[in-house]
PDB file of C-alpha atoms in Angstrom:
ATOM      1  CA  THR A   1      20.401   5.963   8.988  1.00  0.00           C
ATOM      2  CA  VAL A   2      16.916   7.459   8.993  1.00  0.00           C
ATOM      3  CA  VAL A   3      16.151   9.729  11.939  1.00  0.00           C
ATOM      4  CA  PHE A   4      12.590  10.629  12.863  1.00  0.00           C
ATOM      5  CA  PRO A   5      12.602  13.629  15.244  1.00  0.00           C
ATOM      6  CA  ASN A   6      10.840  12.855  18.538  1.00  0.00           C
ATOM      7  CA  ALA A   7      10.133   9.335  17.293  1.00  0.00           C
ATOM      8  CA  PRO A   8       8.080   7.020  19.501  1.00  0.00           C
ATOM      9  CA  ASN A   9      10.154   4.856  21.827  1.00  0.00           C
ATOM     10  CA  ALA A  10      10.698   1.192  21.032  1.00  0.00           C
ATOM     11  CA  GLY A  11       7.789  -0.840  22.352  1.00  0.00           C
ATOM     12  CA  THR A  12       5.266   1.957  21.746  1.00  0.00           C
ATOM     13  CA  TYR A  13       4.738   1.259  18.057  1.00  0.00           C
ATOM     14  CA  ARG A  14       4.428  -1.910  16.002  1.00  0.00           C
ATOM     15  CA  THR A  15       4.904  -1.185  12.288  1.00  0.00           C
ATOM     16  CA  VAL A  16       5.807   1.807  10.145  1.00  0.00           C
ATOM     17  CA  GLN A  17       3.966   2.277   6.850  1.00  0.00           C
ATOM     18  CA  LEU A  18       5.625   4.361   4.125  1.00  0.00           C
ATOM     19  CA  ASP A  19       4.158   5.828   0.965  1.00  0.00           C
ATOM     20  CA  TYR A  20       5.040   8.590  -1.473  1.00  0.00           C
ATOM     21  CA  CYS A  21       3.397  10.900  -4.001  1.00  0.00           C
ATOM     22  CA  HIS A  22       4.062   9.537  -7.518  1.00  0.00           C
ATOM     23  CA  LYS A  23       4.121  12.986  -9.132  1.00  0.00           C
ATOM     24  CA  TYR A  24       6.520  14.321  -6.474  1.00  0.00           C
ATOM     25  CA  PRO A  25       8.496  11.210  -5.457  1.00  0.00           C
ATOM     26  CA  LYS A  26      10.621  13.101  -2.937  1.00  0.00           C
ATOM     27  CA  VAL A  27       7.476  13.668  -0.832  1.00  0.00           C
ATOM     28  CA  VAL A  28       7.314  10.646   1.465  1.00  0.00           C
ATOM     29  CA  PHE A  29       5.031   9.918   4.422  1.00  0.00           C
ATOM     30  CA  ALA A  30       5.461   7.584   7.413  1.00  0.00           C
ATOM     31  CA  VAL A  31       2.790   6.481   9.894  1.00  0.00           C
ATOM     32  CA  PHE A  32       3.696   4.590  13.091  1.00  0.00           C
ATOM     33  CA  GLU A  33       1.077   2.061  14.166  1.00  0.00           C
ATOM     34  CA  GLY A  34       0.375   1.893  17.914  1.00  0.00           C
ATOM     35  CA  PHE A  35       1.815  -1.150  19.689  1.00  0.00           C
ATOM     36  CA  ALA A  36      -1.235  -2.428  21.561  1.00  0.00           C
ATOM     37  CA  PHE A  37      -3.910  -4.412  19.748  1.00  0.00           C
ATOM     38  CA  ASP A  38      -6.411  -1.565  20.109  1.00  0.00           C
ATOM     39  CA  ALA A  39      -3.959   1.372  19.762  1.00  0.00           C
ATOM     40  CA  ALA A  40      -4.388   4.096  17.158  1.00  0.00           C
ATOM     41  CA  PRO A  41      -1.377   5.435  15.209  1.00  0.00           C
ATOM     42  CA  VAL A  42       1.125   7.144  17.514  1.00  0.00           C
ATOM     43  CA  ALA A  43       3.109   9.244  15.020  1.00  0.00           C
ATOM     44  CA  PHE A  44       3.025  10.647  11.487  1.00  0.00           C
ATOM     45  CA  TYR A  45       5.900  12.210   9.522  1.00  0.00           C
ATOM     46  CA  LYS A  46       6.395  13.950   6.204  1.00  0.00           C
ATOM     47  CA  SER A  47       9.627  14.244   4.226  1.00  0.00           C
ATOM     48  CA  SER A  48      10.111  16.573   1.260  1.00  0.00           C
ATOM     49  CA  ASP A  49      13.587  15.306   0.353  1.00  0.00           C
ATOM     50  CA  GLY A  50      13.038  11.617  -0.302  1.00  0.00           C
ATOM     51  CA  GLY A  51      13.274  10.532   3.339  1.00  0.00           C
ATOM     52  CA  ILE A  52      16.575  12.168   4.261  1.00  0.00           C
ATOM     53  CA  THR A  53      14.921  14.477   6.807  1.00  0.00           C
ATOM     54  CA  TRP A  54      11.484  14.157   8.409  1.00  0.00           C
ATOM     55  CA  LYS A  55       9.050  16.578  10.046  1.00  0.00           C
ATOM     56  CA  ALA A  56       6.666  15.360  12.741  1.00  0.00           C
ATOM     57  CA  LYS A  57       3.022  16.040  11.930  1.00  0.00           C
ATOM     58  CA  THR A  58      -0.257  15.239  13.723  1.00  0.00           C
ATOM     59  CA  PRO A  59      -0.831  11.481  14.233  1.00  0.00           C
ATOM     60  CA  PRO A  60      -3.950  10.222  12.384  1.00  0.00           C
ATOM     61  CA  THR A  61      -5.620   8.814  15.511  1.00  0.00           C
ATOM     62  CA  ALA A  62      -9.024   8.874  13.778  1.00  0.00           C
ATOM     63  CA  ALA A  63      -7.813   5.868  11.743  1.00  0.00           C
ATOM     64  CA  GLY A  64      -8.328   3.752  14.846  1.00  0.00           C
ATOM     65  CA  PRO A  65      -6.345   0.640  15.720  1.00  0.00           C
ATOM     66  CA  GLY A  66      -4.490  -1.491  13.193  1.00  0.00           C
ATOM     67  CA  TYR A  67      -4.943  -4.641  15.291  1.00  0.00           C
ATOM     68  CA  GLN A  68      -1.216  -5.397  15.468  1.00  0.00           C
ATOM     69  CA  ALA A  69      -0.386  -4.961  11.781  1.00  0.00           C
ATOM     70  CA  TYR A  70      -3.553  -6.687  10.581  1.00  0.00           C
ATOM     71  CA  CYS A  71      -5.114  -3.723   8.852  1.00  0.00           C
ATOM     72  CA  MET A  72      -3.016  -0.548   9.115  1.00  0.00           C
ATOM     73  CA  VAL A  73      -2.581   0.997   5.663  1.00  0.00           C
ATOM     74  CA  MET A  74      -1.710   4.385   4.199  1.00  0.00           C
ATOM     75  CA  GLY A  75      -2.150   5.776   0.702  1.00  0.00           C
ATOM     76  CA  ALA A  76      -0.617   8.990  -0.632  1.00  0.00           C
ATOM     77  CA  HIS A  77      -2.452  10.713  -3.450  1.00  0.00           C
ATOM     78  CA  PRO A  78      -0.543  10.160  -6.733  1.00  0.00           C
ATOM     79  CA  THR A  79      -0.613  13.830  -7.826  1.00  0.00           C
ATOM     80  CA  ASP A  80      -1.357  15.934  -4.707  1.00  0.00           C
ATOM     81  CA  SER A  81       1.509  15.834  -2.212  1.00  0.00           C
ATOM     82  CA  ASN A  82      -0.695  17.030   0.658  1.00  0.00           C
ATOM     83  CA  ARG A  83      -3.460  14.412   0.417  1.00  0.00           C
ATOM     84  CA  VAL A  84      -3.043  11.188   2.361  1.00  0.00           C
ATOM     85  CA  VAL A  85      -5.497   8.559   3.595  1.00  0.00           C
ATOM     86  CA  VAL A  86      -4.787   6.335   6.616  1.00  0.00           C
ATOM     87  CA  GLY A  87      -6.944   3.403   7.598  1.00  0.00           C
ATOM     88  CA  GLY A  88      -7.036   0.923  10.436  1.00  0.00           C
ATOM     89  CA  ARG A  89     -10.352  -0.086  11.915  1.00  0.00           C
ATOM     90  CA  ASP A  90     -11.581   3.329  10.760  1.00  0.00           C
ATOM     91  CA  ILE A  91     -10.400   5.723   8.062  1.00  0.00           C
ATOM     92  CA  CYS A  92      -9.316   9.375   7.914  1.00  0.00           C
ATOM     93  CA  ARG A  93      -7.667  11.763   5.480  1.00  0.00           C
ATOM     94  CA  THR A  94      -5.572  14.892   5.419  1.00  0.00           C
ATOM     95  CA  SER A  95      -5.493  17.517   2.707  1.00  0.00           C
ATOM     96  CA  ASN A  96      -2.704  19.549   4.326  1.00  0.00           C
ATOM     97  CA  GLY A  97       0.138  17.042   4.587  1.00  0.00           C
ATOM     98  CA  GLY A  98      -0.760  15.735   8.039  1.00  0.00           C
ATOM     99  CA  THR A  99      -1.329  18.987   9.914  1.00  0.00           C
ATOM    100  CA  SER A 100      -4.934  17.926  10.599  1.00  0.00           C
ATOM    101  CA  TRP A 101      -7.077  14.848   9.901  1.00  0.00           C
ATOM    102  CA  THR A 102     -10.738  14.382   8.994  1.00  0.00           C
ATOM    103  CA  PRO A 103     -12.525  11.123   9.920  1.00  0.00           C
ATOM    104  CA  LEU A 104     -14.444   9.563   7.025  1.00  0.00           C
ATOM    105  CA  ASP A 105     -17.696   7.645   7.358  1.00  0.00           C
ATOM    106  CA  ILE A 106     -16.957   5.369   4.414  1.00  0.00           C
ATOM    107  CA  GLY A 107     -15.511   1.928   3.957  1.00  0.00           C
ATOM    108  CA  HIS A 108     -15.802  -0.832   6.475  1.00  0.00           C
ATOM    109  CA  SER A 109     -13.993  -1.932   9.559  1.00  0.00           C
ATOM    110  CA  ASP A 110     -10.365  -2.809   8.797  1.00  0.00           C
ATOM    111  CA  HIS A 111      -8.667  -1.630   5.635  1.00  0.00           C
ATOM    112  CA  HIS A 112      -6.013  -3.360   3.546  1.00  0.00           C
ATOM    113  CA  SER A 113      -5.665  -1.176   0.446  1.00  0.00           C
ATOM    114  CA  PHE A 114      -6.608   2.140  -1.117  1.00  0.00           C
ATOM    115  CA  ALA A 115      -7.224   3.189  -4.710  1.00  0.00           C
ATOM    116  CA  PHE A 116      -7.147   6.705  -6.116  1.00  0.00           C
ATOM    117  CA  PHE A 117      -9.222   7.593  -9.138  1.00  0.00           C
ATOM    118  CA  PRO A 118      -7.695  10.556 -10.987  1.00  0.00           C
ATOM    119  CA  LYS A 119     -10.372  12.786 -12.509  1.00  0.00           C
ATOM    120  CA  THR A 120      -8.302  13.600 -15.581  1.00  0.00           C
ATOM    121  CA  THR A 121      -7.684  10.057 -16.842  1.00  0.00           C
ATOM    122  CA  ASN A 122      -9.358   6.683 -17.004  1.00  0.00           C
ATOM    123  CA  GLU A 123      -6.588   5.171 -14.902  1.00  0.00           C
ATOM    124  CA  PHE A 124      -7.170   3.619 -11.503  1.00  0.00           C
ATOM    125  CA  LEU A 125      -4.293   3.453  -9.044  1.00  0.00           C
ATOM    126  CA  GLY A 126      -4.284   1.244  -5.963  1.00  0.00           C
ATOM    127  CA  THR A 127      -1.972   0.122  -3.191  1.00  0.00           C
ATOM    128  CA  GLY A 128      -2.510  -2.969  -1.083  1.00  0.00           C
ATOM    129  CA  ARG A 129      -0.463  -4.057   1.916  1.00  0.00           C
ATOM    130  CA  ARG A 130      -0.400  -7.137   4.113  1.00  0.00           C
ATOM    131  CA  LYS A 131       2.354  -7.661   6.674  1.00  0.00           C
ATOM    132  CA  THR A 132       5.587  -7.105   4.696  1.00  0.00           C
ATOM    133  CA  SER A 133       4.069  -7.387   1.214  1.00  0.00           C
ATOM    134  CA  VAL A 134       3.076  -4.399  -0.920  1.00  0.00           C
ATOM    135  CA  ALA A 135       1.263  -4.432  -4.267  1.00  0.00           C
ATOM    136  CA  ARG A 136       0.745  -1.344  -6.417  1.00  0.00           C
ATOM    137  CA  VAL A 137      -1.778  -1.628  -9.227  1.00  0.00           C
ATOM    138  CA  ARG A 138      -2.431   0.565 -12.250  1.00  0.00           C
ATOM    139  CA  LEU A 139      -5.526  -0.217 -14.333  1.00  0.00           C
ATOM    140  CA  ALA A 140      -6.144   1.672 -17.564  1.00  0.00           C
ATOM    141  CA  PRO A 141      -7.847   1.211 -20.928  1.00  0.00           C
ATOM    142  CA  GLY A 142      -5.689  -0.994 -23.109  1.00  0.00           C
ATOM    143  CA  ASN A 143      -5.231  -4.183 -25.071  1.00  0.00           C
ATOM    144  CA  GLY A 144      -5.549  -6.869 -22.379  1.00  0.00           C
ATOM    145  CA  LYS A 145      -1.913  -6.882 -21.330  1.00  0.00           C
ATOM    146  CA  ILE A 146      -1.431  -7.867 -17.671  1.00  0.00           C
ATOM    147  CA  THR A 147       2.032  -7.603 -16.136  1.00  0.00           C
ATOM    148  CA  ILE A 148       3.489  -8.308 -12.708  1.00  0.00           C
ATOM    149  CA  ASN A 149       6.823  -6.650 -12.014  1.00  0.00           C
ATOM    150  CA  ARG A 150       7.012  -5.906 -15.768  1.00  0.00           C
ATOM    151  CA  ARG A 151       6.697  -9.576 -16.738  1.00  0.00           C
ATOM    152  CA  PRO A 152       3.661 -11.205 -18.391  1.00  0.00           C
ATOM    153  CA  PHE A 153       1.352 -12.486 -15.666  1.00  0.00           C
ATOM    154  CA  GLU A 154       1.387 -15.920 -17.302  1.00  0.00           C
ATOM    155  CA  THR A 155       4.965 -16.198 -16.013  1.00  0.00           C
ATOM    156  CA  TYR A 156       3.713 -15.958 -12.428  1.00  0.00           C
ATOM    157  CA  PHE A 157       0.478 -17.857 -12.958  1.00  0.00           C
ATOM    158  CA  PRO A 158       0.989 -20.727 -15.421  1.00  0.00           C
ATOM    159  CA  MET A 159      -2.302 -22.522 -14.639  1.00  0.00           C
ATOM    160  CA  ASP A 160      -5.641 -21.388 -16.093  1.00  0.00           C
ATOM    161  CA  THR A 161      -7.289 -21.564 -12.650  1.00  0.00           C
ATOM    162  CA  GLN A 162      -4.681 -19.138 -11.274  1.00  0.00           C
ATOM    163  CA  ARG A 163      -5.182 -16.758 -14.191  1.00  0.00           C
ATOM    164  CA  ALA A 164      -8.944 -16.866 -13.680  1.00  0.00           C
ATOM    165  CA  THR A 165      -8.443 -15.841 -10.040  1.00  0.00           C
ATOM    166  CA  VAL A 166      -6.305 -12.861 -11.101  1.00  0.00           C
ATOM    167  CA  THR A 167      -8.859 -11.655 -13.660  1.00  0.00           C
ATOM    168  CA  GLN A 168     -11.940 -12.441 -11.526  1.00  0.00           C
ATOM    169  CA  PRO A 169     -12.386  -8.828 -10.293  1.00  0.00           C
ATOM    170  CA  LEU A 170     -12.597  -7.719 -13.931  1.00  0.00           C
ATOM    171  CA  THR A 171     -15.159 -10.416 -14.702  1.00  0.00           C
ATOM    172  CA  VAL A 172     -17.265  -9.601 -11.621  1.00  0.00           C
ATOM    173  CA  THR A 173     -17.399  -5.904 -12.551  1.00  0.00           C
ATOM    174  CA  GLY A 174     -18.301  -6.678 -16.166  1.00  0.00           C
ATOM    175  CA  THR A 175     -14.965  -5.404 -17.481  1.00  0.00           C
ATOM    176  CA  ARG A 176     -13.577  -7.228 -20.501  1.00  0.00           C
ATOM    177  CA  PRO A 177      -9.956  -8.200 -19.692  1.00  0.00           C
ATOM    178  CA  SER A 178      -9.094  -7.571 -23.352  1.00  0.00           C
ATOM    179  CA  ALA A 179     -10.129  -3.907 -22.945  1.00  0.00           C
ATOM    180  CA  VAL A 180      -7.730  -2.988 -20.124  1.00  0.00           C
ATOM    181  CA  ARG A 181      -4.052  -2.756 -19.311  1.00  0.00           C
ATOM    182  CA  LEU A 182      -3.203  -3.939 -15.802  1.00  0.00           C
ATOM    183  CA  GLY A 183       0.226  -3.393 -14.282  1.00  0.00           C
ATOM    184  CA  ILE A 184       1.117  -4.765 -10.859  1.00  0.00           C
ATOM    185  CA  SER A 185       4.303  -4.052  -8.939  1.00  0.00           C
ATOM    186  CA  ALA A 186       4.703  -6.389  -5.974  1.00  0.00           C
ATOM    187  CA  THR A 187       7.274  -6.816  -3.210  1.00  0.00           C
ATOM    188  CA  GLY A 188       7.455  -8.771   0.032  1.00  0.00           C
ATOM    189  CA  LYS A 189       8.148 -12.167   1.509  1.00  0.00           C
ATOM    190  CA  SER A 190       5.093 -13.829  -0.002  1.00  0.00           C
ATOM    191  CA  LEU A 191       6.059 -12.852  -3.551  1.00  0.00           C
ATOM    192  CA  VAL A 192       6.854 -15.914  -5.644  1.00  0.00           C
ATOM    193  CA  VAL A 193       9.362 -15.157  -8.368  1.00  0.00           C
ATOM    194  CA  PRO A 194       9.667 -17.820 -11.079  1.00  0.00           C
TER     195      PRO A 194
END
């Protein structure tokens, strides 16, 4: 059983988003979305032991409302265990593990995913969420290999029109699919497993 100290009462929050730092996987964050349609997040927690114990931090109210799970999303930096971004209608970040939050004047109203661009590599990391589904993406220079849950993407998308939809962002940005390696890890109810 997971216990969040001084957790919001039932009926005061709608969803809980979780994310972790890839370099330090025992550092996990949880944000509680406000219950009302126009409610900002009501709680934020950090765990340093993989979610066994949690410490209450400052709620990221500057993220604005998530519109009842429509657009609440959180992204933990892959290598810095104190940097987290939370977005709803608006967006904010912390660089001290949730002790304080800074509103950001970037993006647009309602957020569904975040991507981190490490300065030391040519890799791009992203996380997208919608309801109960989560997709994590890693894009790097490579040989054109695209995998979903470690399987060739052709297994998931047998039709050429489906494959074209998957690679369309690469085409639109002028990126040759044969020049990248794209790995996607997906979970959730809408995931179709062949």
